[in-house]
Coordinates of C-alpha atoms and ligand atoms in Angstrom, one line a residue:
X1 CA 51.0 60.6 39.7
X2 CA 53.1 57.6 40.7
X3 CA 52.4 56.3 44.2
X4 CA 55.5 55.5 46.2
X5 CA 55.3 52.2 48.2
X6 CA 56.9 52.3 51.7
X7 CA 57.7 49.1 53.5
X8 CA 58.4 50.3 57.1
X9 CA 58.5 47.6 59.8
X10 CA 60.1 49.6 62.6
X11 CA 59.4 53.0 64.2
X12 CA 63.2 53.4 64.4
X13 CA 63.7 53.3 60.6
X14 CA 64.4 57.1 60.7
X15 CA 65.3 57.4 57.0
X16 CA 62.0 55.9 55.7
X17 CA 59.9 57.6 58.5
X18 CA 61.5 60.9 57.6
X19 CA 60.7 60.4 53.9
X20 CA 57.1 59.5 54.6
X21 CA 56.7 62.4 57.0
X22 CA 58.1 64.8 54.4
X23 CA 55.1 63.9 52.1
X24 CA 52.8 65.1 54.8
X25 CA 54.8 68.2 55.5
X26 CA 54.7 69.3 51.9
X27 CA 50.9 68.9 51.8
X28 CA 50.8 65.5 50.0
X29 CA 48.7 62.4 50.6
X30 CA 50.0 59.4 52.4
X31 CA 48.1 56.2 53.2
X32 CA 49.0 55.1 56.7
X33 CA 48.4 51.8 58.5
X34 CA 46.5 51.8 61.8
X35 CA 45.2 49.0 64.1
X36 CA 41.6 49.6 62.8
X37 CA 41.8 50.3 59.0
X38 CA 44.2 52.1 56.7
X39 CA 43.9 55.9 56.7
X40 CA 44.4 58.4 53.9
X41 CA 46.5 61.0 55.7
X42 CA 47.3 64.7 55.1
X43 CA 48.3 67.7 57.2
X44 CA 45.1 68.3 59.1
X45 CA 45.9 72.0 59.6
X46 CA 46.6 72.7 55.9
X47 CA 43.3 73.4 54.0
X48 CA 44.8 72.7 50.6
X49 CA 46.1 69.3 51.7
X50 CA 42.8 68.4 53.3
X51 CA 41.0 69.4 50.1
X52 CA 43.1 66.9 48.2
X53 CA 41.9 64.1 50.5
X54 CA 38.3 64.8 49.6
X55 CA 39.2 64.9 45.9
X56 CA 41.2 61.6 46.0
X57 CA 38.4 59.7 47.9
X58 CA 35.5 61.4 46.0
X59 CA 34.2 62.2 49.5
X60 CA 31.3 64.6 50.2
X61 CA 32.7 67.9 51.6
X62 CA 30.4 67.9 54.6
X63 CA 31.9 64.7 55.9
X64 CA 34.4 65.6 58.6
X65 CA 37.8 64.0 59.0
X66 CA 39.4 62.6 62.2
X67 CA 42.7 64.1 63.4
X68 CA 45.4 61.5 64.3
X69 CA 47.9 62.4 67.0
X70 CA 50.9 60.5 68.5
X71 CA 49.9 61.0 72.2
X72 CA 47.3 62.6 74.5
X73 CA 49.4 65.7 75.0
X74 CA 48.4 66.8 71.5
X75 CA 44.7 67.1 72.6
X76 CA 45.2 70.6 73.7
X77 CA 46.7 71.5 70.3
X78 CA 43.6 70.3 68.4
X79 CA 40.8 71.1 70.8
X80 CA 39.5 74.3 72.5
X81 CA 38.3 72.6 75.6
X82 CA 39.5 69.3 76.9
X83 CA 37.3 68.0 79.7
X84 CA 38.8 65.7 82.4
X85 CA 36.8 62.8 80.9
X86 CA 38.8 63.0 77.7
X87 CA 42.1 62.5 79.6
X88 CA 40.5 59.7 81.5
X89 CA 39.5 58.0 78.3
X90 CA 42.9 58.6 76.7
X91 CA 44.6 57.1 79.8
X92 CA 42.3 54.0 79.6
X93 CA 42.2 53.4 75.8
X94 CA 44.9 55.3 73.9
X95 CA 46.7 54.4 71.8
X96 CA 43.7 52.5 70.5
X97 CA 40.4 52.4 68.5
X98 CA 38.7 55.3 70.1
X99 CA 37.9 58.7 68.6
X100 CA 36.7 61.5 70.8
X101 CA 34.6 64.4 69.5
X102 CA 35.5 67.7 71.3
X103 CA 35.3 71.5 70.6
X104 CA 37.9 72.3 67.9
X105 CA 40.8 74.6 68.4
X106 CA 40.9 77.7 66.1
X107 CA 43.9 76.3 64.3
X108 CA 41.9 73.5 62.9
X109 CA 40.3 74.6 59.6
X110 CA 36.6 74.2 59.0
X111 CA 37.4 72.2 55.9
X112 CA 38.8 69.5 58.1
X113 CA 35.8 69.4 60.3
X114 CA 33.2 69.6 57.5
X115 CA 32.1 73.0 58.7
X116 CA 31.5 71.8 62.3
X117 CA 32.9 73.6 65.4
X118 CA 33.9 70.2 66.8
X119 CA 36.7 67.9 65.9
X120 CA 37.4 64.1 66.2
X121 CA 40.7 63.1 67.6
X122 CA 42.3 59.7 68.0
X123 CA 45.7 58.2 68.8
X124 CA 46.2 55.1 66.7
X125 CA 47.8 52.0 68.1
X126 CA 50.4 51.6 65.4
X127 CA 54.0 52.6 66.3
X128 CA 55.2 53.3 62.8
X129 CA 52.3 55.6 62.1
X130 CA 52.7 57.4 65.4
X131 CA 56.4 57.9 64.5
X132 CA 55.5 59.3 61.1
X133 CA 53.0 61.8 62.7
X134 CA 55.5 62.8 65.3
X135 CA 58.1 63.4 62.6
X136 CA 55.7 65.4 60.5
X137 CA 55.0 67.5 63.6
X138 CA 51.3 68.1 62.6
X139 CA 48.0 66.3 63.5
X140 CA 47.2 64.1 60.5
X141 CA 43.7 64.2 59.1
X142 CA 42.9 60.7 57.9
X143 CA 39.6 59.2 56.7
X144 CA 39.6 55.5 55.9
X145 CA 41.7 55.0 52.7
X146 CA 38.9 53.5 50.5
X147 CA 37.2 55.3 47.7
X148 CA 34.1 56.9 49.2
X149 CA 31.3 54.3 49.6
X150 CA 33.5 51.3 49.2
X151 CA 34.5 48.9 52.1
X152 CA 37.3 50.3 54.2
X153 CA 40.9 49.0 53.5
X154 CA 42.4 46.5 55.9
X155 CA 45.5 45.8 53.9
X156 CA 47.9 48.0 51.9
X157 CA 46.8 46.0 48.8
X158 CA 43.2 47.2 49.3
X159 CA 44.6 50.7 49.4
X160 CA 46.5 50.1 46.2
X161 CA 43.4 48.8 44.5
X162 CA 41.4 52.0 45.4
X163 CA 44.1 54.7 45.4
X164 CA 47.0 53.8 43.1
X165 CA 48.0 56.8 41.0
X166 CA 45.7 59.1 43.1
X167 CA 48.0 59.7 46.1
X168 CA 51.7 60.3 46.8
X169 CA 52.5 57.2 49.0
X170 CA 51.3 54.1 50.7
X171 CA 52.9 52.8 53.9
X172 CA 52.5 49.0 54.1
X173 CA 52.2 48.1 57.7
X174 CA 50.6 44.7 57.3
X175 CA 47.0 43.6 57.8
X176 CA 45.0 45.6 60.4
X177 CA 44.7 43.9 63.7
X178 CA 41.2 45.2 64.6
X179 CA 39.7 45.5 61.2
X180 CA 36.8 47.8 61.8
X181 CA 37.1 51.6 62.4
X182 CA 37.4 53.3 65.7
X183 CA 34.5 53.8 68.1
X184 CA 33.4 57.4 68.0
X185 CA 32.2 59.1 71.2
X186 CA 30.9 62.6 71.3
X187 CA 32.0 64.3 74.6
X188 CA 30.5 67.7 73.8
X189 CA 27.0 66.5 75.0
X190 CA 25.7 65.1 78.2
X191 CA 25.4 62.2 78.5
X192 CA 28.2 61.3 76.1
X193 CA 26.9 59.9 72.8
X194 CA 28.1 56.9 70.8
X195 CA 28.1 58.1 67.2
X196 CA 29.7 55.1 65.6
X197 CA 30.4 51.6 67.1
X198 CA 33.9 50.4 66.4
X199 CA 36.9 48.5 67.6
X200 CA 36.4 49.5 71.2
X201 CA 33.3 47.8 72.6
X202 CA 30.5 50.1 74.0
X203 CA 30.6 48.0 77.2
X204 CA 34.3 49.1 77.8
X205 CA 33.4 52.7 77.4
X206 CA 30.4 52.4 79.8
X207 CA 32.7 51.0 82.5
X208 CA 34.7 54.2 82.4
X209 CA 32.0 56.8 81.6
X210 CA 28.8 55.3 83.0
X211 CA 25.8 56.4 81.0
X212 CA 26.2 56.7 77.3
X213 CA 23.5 57.4 74.7
X214 CA 23.5 55.5 71.4
X215 CA 22.8 57.6 68.3
X216 CA 19.9 56.6 66.1
X217 CA 22.1 56.4 63.1
X218 CA 23.9 53.4 64.6
X219 CA 20.9 51.1 64.4
X220 CA 18.7 52.4 61.6
X221 CA 18.6 54.2 58.3
X222 CA 18.0 57.9 58.7
X223 CA 15.3 59.5 56.7
X224 CA 16.4 62.0 54.0
X225 CA 15.6 65.1 56.1
X226 CA 17.2 63.8 59.3
X227 CA 20.6 65.2 60.2
X228 CA 23.0 62.6 61.7
X229 CA 25.4 63.8 64.4
X230 CA 28.3 62.0 62.6
X231 CA 27.7 63.3 59.1
X232 CA 29.4 60.2 57.6
X233 CA 26.8 57.9 59.0
X234 CA 24.2 59.0 56.5
X235 CA 26.0 57.7 53.4
X236 CA 25.6 54.3 52.0
X237 CA 28.8 52.7 53.0
X238 CA 31.0 49.7 53.1
X239 CA 29.2 48.4 50.1
X240 CA 30.3 45.8 47.6
X241 CA 29.0 46.2 44.1
X242 CA 26.1 43.6 44.5
X243 CA 23.3 44.6 46.9
X244 CA 23.5 43.1 50.4
X245 CA 20.8 41.7 52.7
X246 CA 21.8 41.4 56.4
X247 CA 20.1 38.6 58.3
X248 CA 19.9 38.9 62.1
X249 CA 19.1 36.3 64.7
X250 CA 21.3 33.8 66.5
X251 CA 23.8 32.1 64.2
X252 CA 21.5 29.0 64.0
X253 CA 18.5 31.1 63.3
X254 CA 20.0 33.2 60.6
X255 CA 21.6 30.1 59.2
X256 CA 18.2 28.4 59.0
X257 CA 16.7 31.4 57.2
X258 CA 19.6 31.6 54.7
X259 CA 19.4 27.9 54.0
X260 CA 15.7 28.0 53.5
X261 CA 15.7 31.1 51.2
X262 CA 19.0 31.9 49.5
X263 CA 18.8 30.9 45.8
X264 CA 21.5 29.0 44.0
X265 CA 24.2 31.2 42.5
X266 CA 23.8 34.0 45.2
X267 CA 26.6 35.2 47.3
X268 CA 26.5 34.3 51.0
X269 CA 28.7 35.8 53.8
X270 CA 28.5 33.3 56.7
X271 CA 30.4 32.2 59.8
X272 CA 32.9 29.5 59.1
X273 CA 30.7 26.6 60.4
X274 CA 28.0 27.4 57.8
X275 CA 30.1 27.3 54.7
X276 CA 29.5 23.7 53.8
X277 CA 25.7 24.3 53.7
X278 CA 26.0 26.4 50.6
X279 CA 27.6 24.2 47.8
X280 CA 25.6 25.9 45.1
X281 CA 26.3 29.5 46.3
X282 CA 29.4 31.7 46.3
X283 CA 30.6 31.6 49.9
X284 CA 32.8 34.0 51.8
X285 CA 33.4 33.5 55.5
X286 CA 34.0 36.0 58.4
X287 CA 35.3 33.6 61.1
X288 CA 33.8 31.3 63.7
X289 CA 30.3 32.3 65.0
X290 CA 31.7 32.7 68.5
X291 CA 34.7 34.8 67.5
X292 CA 33.6 38.4 67.0
X293 CA 37.2 39.8 67.0
X294 CA 37.9 37.6 64.0
X295 CA 34.7 38.7 62.3
X296 CA 35.8 42.3 62.8
X297 CA 39.2 41.6 61.2
X298 CA 37.6 39.9 58.2
X299 CA 34.3 41.7 57.5
X300 CA 35.6 44.3 55.1
X301 CA 37.9 41.9 53.2
X302 CA 35.0 39.5 52.9
X303 CA 32.7 42.2 51.5
X304 CA 35.3 43.3 49.0
X305 CA 36.0 39.7 47.9
X306 CA 32.5 39.5 46.3
X307 CA 33.6 42.1 43.8
X308 CA 35.9 39.5 42.2
X309 CA 32.8 37.3 41.6
X310 CA 29.8 37.7 39.4
X311 CA 27.1 37.4 42.1
X312 CA 24.2 39.8 41.7
X313 CA 23.0 39.6 45.3
X314 CA 24.6 38.9 48.7
X315 CA 23.1 37.6 52.0
X316 CA 25.0 38.1 55.2
X317 CA 24.7 36.5 58.7
X318 CA 24.7 39.4 61.2
X319 CA 26.0 39.0 64.8
X320 CA 24.1 40.2 67.9
X321 CA 25.1 43.5 69.4
X322 CA 27.2 42.4 72.4
X323 CA 30.9 43.4 72.4
X324 CA 32.4 43.8 68.9
X325 CA 29.1 42.5 67.4
X326 CA 27.7 46.0 67.5
X327 CA 30.4 47.2 65.2
X328 CA 30.4 44.2 62.9
X329 CA 26.6 44.2 62.6
X330 CA 26.6 47.9 62.0
X331 CA 29.1 47.6 59.1
X332 CA 27.0 44.7 57.6
X333 CA 23.8 46.6 57.9
X334 CA 25.3 49.7 56.4
X335 CA 26.6 47.6 53.5
X336 CA 23.0 46.5 53.2
X337 CA 21.7 50.1 53.3
X338 CA 19.9 48.7 56.4
X339 CA 18.0 46.2 54.3
X340 CA 17.8 43.6 57.0
X341 CA 15.8 40.5 57.7
X342 CA 14.9 39.5 61.2
X343 CA 15.4 35.7 61.3
X344 CA 14.5 35.2 65.0
X345 CA 12.1 32.2 64.7
X346 CA 12.2 31.4 68.4
X347 CA 12.5 27.7 67.6
X348 CA 14.7 25.5 69.7
X349 CA 16.3 23.1 67.3
X350 CA 18.4 20.3 68.8
X351 CA 20.6 17.9 66.7
X352 CA 21.2 14.3 67.9
X353 CA 23.8 12.0 66.8
X354 CA 25.6 8.8 68.0
X355 CA 26.3 5.2 67.1
X356 CA 23.9 2.3 67.0
X357 CA 22.7 1.0 70.3
X358 CA 23.7 4.1 72.2
X359 CA 20.1 4.9 73.0
X360 CA 19.5 7.9 70.8
X361 CA 15.9 6.8 70.3
X362 CA 15.1 7.1 74.1
X363 CA 16.1 10.7 74.0
X364 CA 14.3 11.4 70.8
X365 CA 11.1 9.9 72.1
X366 CA 11.4 12.0 75.3
X367 CA 11.8 15.1 73.1
X368 CA 8.8 14.1 71.0
X369 CA 6.7 13.6 74.2
X370 CA 7.6 17.2 75.0
X371 CA 6.0 18.3 71.7
X372 CA 9.0 18.3 69.4
X373 CA 8.8 17.6 65.7
X374 CA 11.5 15.0 65.0
X375 CA 13.3 14.7 61.7
X376 CA 14.7 11.2 61.3
X377 CA 17.1 12.1 58.5
X378 CA 17.3 8.6 57.1
X379 CA 13.5 8.4 56.8
X380 CA 13.2 12.0 55.7
X381 CA 15.6 11.5 52.9
X382 CA 13.4 8.6 51.4
X383 CA 10.4 10.8 51.9
X384 CA 12.1 13.6 50.0
X385 CA 13.1 11.2 47.2
X386 CA 9.4 10.7 46.6
X387 CA 8.4 14.3 47.1
X388 CA 11.2 16.3 45.4
X389 CA 11.9 16.2 41.7
X390 CA 15.1 18.2 42.1
X391 CA 16.6 15.6 44.5
X392 CA 15.5 12.8 42.2
X393 CA 17.1 14.5 39.2
X394 CA 20.4 14.8 41.0
X395 CA 20.4 11.2 42.1
X396 CA 19.4 10.0 38.6
X397 CA 22.2 12.0 37.0
X398 CA 24.9 10.7 39.3
X399 CA 23.6 7.1 39.7
X400 CA 21.6 6.0 36.5
X401 CA 19.2 3.2 37.1
X402 CA 18.8 3.3 40.9
X403 CA 15.5 5.3 40.9
X404 CA 12.2 4.1 39.5
X405 CA 10.0 6.6 37.7
X406 CA 7.9 7.3 40.8
X407 CA 10.9 7.9 43.0
X408 CA 11.3 4.5 44.6
X409 CA 15.0 3.9 45.3
X410 CA 16.6 0.5 44.7
X411 CA 18.6 0.7 47.9
X412 CA 20.5 -2.5 47.2
X413 CA 21.7 -1.3 43.8
X414 CA 22.7 2.1 45.2
X415 CA 24.3 0.4 48.2
X416 CA 26.4 -1.8 45.9
X417 CA 27.5 1.2 43.9
X418 CA 28.7 3.3 46.8
X419 CA 29.9 0.6 49.1
X420 CA 33.7 0.5 49.1
X421 CA 33.9 3.4 46.6
X422 CA 34.8 6.5 48.5
X423 CA 34.4 8.7 45.5
X424 CA 30.9 7.6 44.8
X425 CA 30.0 7.8 48.4
X426 CA 31.2 11.4 48.6
X427 CA 29.2 12.2 45.4
X428 CA 26.1 10.8 47.1
X429 CA 26.8 12.6 50.3
X430 CA 27.2 15.8 48.4
X431 CA 23.8 15.5 46.8
X432 CA 22.1 14.6 50.1
X433 CA 23.9 17.3 52.1
X434 CA 22.9 19.9 49.5
X435 CA 19.3 18.9 49.8
X436 CA 18.4 17.9 53.4
X437 CA 19.4 21.1 55.3
X438 CA 17.5 23.2 52.8
X439 CA 14.4 21.0 53.0
X440 CA 14.5 20.8 56.8
X441 CA 15.0 24.5 57.3
X442 CA 12.1 25.3 54.9
X443 CA 9.9 22.8 56.7
X444 CA 10.7 24.3 60.2
X445 CA 9.8 27.7 58.9
X446 CA 6.6 26.5 57.1
X447 CA 5.3 24.6 60.1
X448 CA 6.4 27.2 62.7
X449 CA 7.5 24.4 64.9
X450 CA 8.8 25.6 68.3
X451 CA 10.7 22.4 69.3
X452 CA 12.6 20.4 66.7
X453 CA 14.8 17.4 66.9
X454 CA 17.1 16.4 64.1
X455 CA 18.4 12.8 64.2
X456 CA 21.4 12.3 61.9
X457 CA 24.4 10.1 61.9
X458 CA 26.3 12.6 59.8
X459 CA 24.9 15.6 61.8
X460 CA 28.0 17.8 61.5
X461 CA 29.3 16.4 58.2
X462 CA 26.1 17.4 56.5
X463 CA 26.2 20.9 57.9
X464 CA 22.9 20.3 59.7
X465 CA 24.6 20.7 63.1
X466 CA 25.3 24.4 62.4
X467 CA 21.5 24.9 61.9
X468 CA 20.9 23.5 65.4
X469 CA 20.8 25.7 68.6
X470 CA 22.4 22.7 70.4
X471 CA 23.9 19.5 69.4
X472 CA 24.0 16.3 71.4
X473 CA 26.2 13.2 71.1
X474 CA 24.5 10.2 72.7
X475 CA 26.7 7.5 74.1
X476 CA 26.4 4.5 76.4
X477 CA 28.9 2.0 77.9
X478 CA 29.9 -0.7 75.4
X479 CA 28.3 -3.6 77.4
X480 CA 24.9 -1.8 77.4
X481 CA 25.1 -1.1 73.7
X482 CA 26.0 -4.7 72.8
X483 CA 23.1 -6.0 74.9
X484 CA 20.7 -3.5 73.3
X485 CA 21.8 -4.4 69.7
X486 CA 21.5 -8.1 70.5
X487 CA 18.0 -7.7 71.9
X488 CA 16.8 -5.3 69.2
X489 CA 18.1 -7.1 66.1
X490 CA 18.1 -10.7 67.5
X491 CA 21.8 -11.3 66.6
X492 CA 24.7 -13.0 68.4
X493 CA 27.1 -11.1 70.6
X494 CA 29.9 -11.6 68.1
X495 CA 27.9 -10.0 65.3
X496 CA 26.8 -7.1 67.6
X497 CA 30.4 -6.5 68.4
X498 CA 31.3 -6.5 64.8
X499 CA 28.6 -4.0 64.1
X500 CA 29.9 -1.6 66.8
X501 CA 33.5 -1.9 65.5
X502 CA 32.3 -0.8 62.0
X503 CA 31.0 2.5 63.4
X504 CA 32.6 5.8 64.0
X505 CA 34.0 6.0 67.6
X506 CA 32.2 7.6 70.4
X507 CA 34.9 10.2 70.7
X508 CA 34.4 11.2 67.0
X509 CA 30.7 11.9 67.8
X510 CA 31.4 13.7 71.1
X511 CA 34.1 16.0 70.0
X512 CA 31.8 17.5 67.3
X513 CA 28.9 18.2 69.5
X514 CA 28.1 20.8 72.1
X515 CA 27.0 18.3 74.8
X516 CA 27.1 14.6 75.5
X517 CA 24.3 12.5 76.9
X518 CA 25.5 9.2 78.5
X519 CA 22.6 6.8 78.3
X520 CA 23.5 4.4 81.1
X521 CA 20.2 4.2 83.1
X522 CA 19.4 0.8 84.6
X523 CA 15.9 0.6 83.1
X524 CA 13.7 2.3 80.5
X525 CA 11.6 4.3 82.9
X526 CA 14.7 5.8 84.5
X527 CA 16.2 6.5 81.0
X528 CA 13.1 8.4 80.0
X529 CA 13.2 10.5 83.2
X530 CA 16.9 11.3 82.7
X531 CA 16.3 12.2 79.1
X532 CA 13.6 14.6 80.0
X533 CA 15.7 16.3 82.7
X534 CA 18.6 16.6 80.3
X535 CA 16.4 18.1 77.5
X536 CA 14.8 20.6 79.9
X537 CA 18.2 21.8 81.0
X538 CA 19.4 22.1 77.4
X539 CA 16.3 24.1 76.4
X540 CA 16.9 26.5 79.3
X541 CA 20.5 26.9 78.2
X542 CA 19.4 27.8 74.6
X543 CA 16.9 30.3 76.0
X544 CA 19.5 31.9 78.2
X545 CA 22.1 32.2 75.4
X546 CA 19.4 33.9 73.2
X547 CA 18.5 36.4 75.8
X548 CA 22.1 37.2 76.5
X549 CA 22.6 38.0 72.8
Ligands
TXA601 O1 39.5 53.9 62.8 C1 39.2 55.0 62.2 O2 38.6 55.9 62.8 C2 39.8 55.3 60.8 C3 41.3 55.2 60.9 C4 41.9 55.6 59.6 O3 41.7 56.0 61.9 N1 39.3 56.5 60.3 C5 38.0 56.6 59.8 O4 37.7 57.8 59.3 O5 37.2 55.8 59.9 P1 36.4 58.1 58.3 O6 36.6 59.4 57.8 O7 36.2 57.0 57.4 O8 35.2 58.2 59.3 C6 35.1 59.2 60.2 C7 33.8 59.3 60.8 C8 32.7 59.9 59.8 O9 31.5 59.2 60.0 C9 32.6 61.3 60.3 O10 31.3 61.8 59.9 C10 32.8 61.2 61.7 O11 33.8 60.3 61.9 N2 33.3 62.5 62.3 C11 34.5 63.1 62.1 N3 34.6 64.3 62.8 C12 33.4 64.4 63.4 C13 32.8 65.5 64.2 N4 33.5 66.6 64.5 N5 31.5 65.3 64.7 C14 30.8 64.2 64.3 N6 31.3 63.2 63.6 C15 32.6 63.3 63.1
MG602 MG1 35.3 55.6 56.1

C-alpha cells in the first residue's frame, strides 16, 4: 500500500482535515501527531479497523489501546461510569499528556481494550489531531506509532521509517513537544494508581488527587507469572537494537561510573555536559543534566539514533525520579530491560580551578585537612605517564622522542613542540583529557574515597568538571595575587604582573563553575578558617541536592 503524506499546519485546513478523517471513517490507519509521541490511529469502535492496528505494529493482542477524544464531553461516550474525579482531572490537565483508565462503555469493543472491561481515554494537546478526530466523529484508538518493541516515534520521519507501506497515511505535525507518552492513571481503583509515568509529572497529579499508588511495573521488571495492570508494561520496550544498561545516581555519580567502566567503542547516552568525556565512544546526548523536559523530548530519538551506528552495547545516564525524571528514567530502564547499575557512590567530589596566586592551595589544604583525597592534575598526569602504558603509547605516537623508555618526559622538548602551536597543543590536550578523567574516576572507585578534591586549571575543558558534585573557581583581588606570586617565586612585581596577564581571566574561570571562592583574607589563619567554613557549606549543599533527588 502507498502511504499518503499529509502536511497539515492548521486545524482550519478543512480540505486536508476532511481527507485525513475520511481514512479513519472508512476503517483505515492514519498516523497522527500528538504532544507526547505520534499515534497510529484507527476508528476505536470498529473491530476490523482496530485489528489492522495490531497487525501493522506487530503488537500482542492482549495489549489494549488508548482512545483519543477531542474534548472531555466524549468521556460519557467511551465510558460506562465517569466519576467526578475524572472531570476534575480533565479540567486540570486536558488537553494534555494524561490518560485515564475507566469502566468501558458497551460500544467499545473488547478488541480495543485487549479483553479488559476498562478503557484508557485521553485528549491530546494537538489542535490538528483534535480537529481530525472531531471530523471523523469517532474516538480514535491510537497506540504509539512505532513497530512493537521499538522506541516511540517523536517525528513523522520516525513513523515513516517504521510504517511506510504498512498504513494509509501519515500526518506530519512536526516534532513532539513532550516526547514521552502520556501518564496513565487508573481511576477504577482506590486509591488511584499510576500505571505508567509520562508527560504529566506524578507530583502534579498528587496535587489534584491526593494519595496515588505507584504500580510495581513502573520501577521493576515483572516476573514471568506476574500480571501487570497495564498489559503493555510487561513487554521489552523502547529498545534500540544494541542492549542497553541504565546507570542511576546523580549526574556526577553516574558520569564517574561510566567514565571508569565504559569500554572504547561502546555507545553512551549522556547529558550534554558529559559528551566531551567520551572521545573514544559513540556518544548521543539527551540534553543538559538539569533540564528533564529536554531529556523527555530527546530520549526516544537518542535511543533510535544508535541504530544508525555499529555499537554492540549502550550505557545510559538515568535521571532521578523527581518530575519528568520518573518518565525519562522509566523509558531508559525499560529500554534496558531493567538492566540497571546503581552508581550511587556517596562520594563528594569537588573540582577547584583558578589562576596563579589566587590561593587555590589554601582551599585545597583545608579540604585535605578534612580528610579529602586531592588530585593535583598536573602532578597526577606525570605520575600516570610513569604508570600507564596506554597513555605513554598515545604520547609517543603523537610526539616522537619526548618520552624516555621508562616514561620520563622531556618537558622542555614537549613544551617547545606545543608552545605557540595550537594544533599540537590541542592534540596533547585531547590525549590528556581522554586519559585523566578515566584514571581519576577509576581511582575514586578503587579507593572508595568519601571526599575528593580535583585541582585542574582546565577543569571544565577536560570534562573533569562534569564528574564533580560541585565546582569552585578561586579568585583573589589582583594586588593580593601579585604580592603572593612575588613572595612565592621571588620575582619582581613587573614579572608577576606579566605572569597574571598571560593567564585566563578570572571571569573565564568563574562563569564555568558552580560557585566562586574569593580568597581575600588578611592572613593565613583567617584564610584557613574561611576555607573550611566554605567547604562545609558546599558539602552540605551537595548532600541536600542528593537527598532531594
Ligand atoms: O501518549 C500516549 O499515550 C500515546 C499517544 C499516541 O497518545 N499513546 C500510547 O499508546 O502510548 P500505547 O499503546 O503505546 O501505550 C498504551 C499503554 C499500554 O501500556 C497499555 O497496556 C495501557 O496503555 N493501557 C491501555 N488501556 C488500558 C487499560 N484499559 N487498562 C490498563 N492499561 C491500559
Ligand atoms: Mg507504545
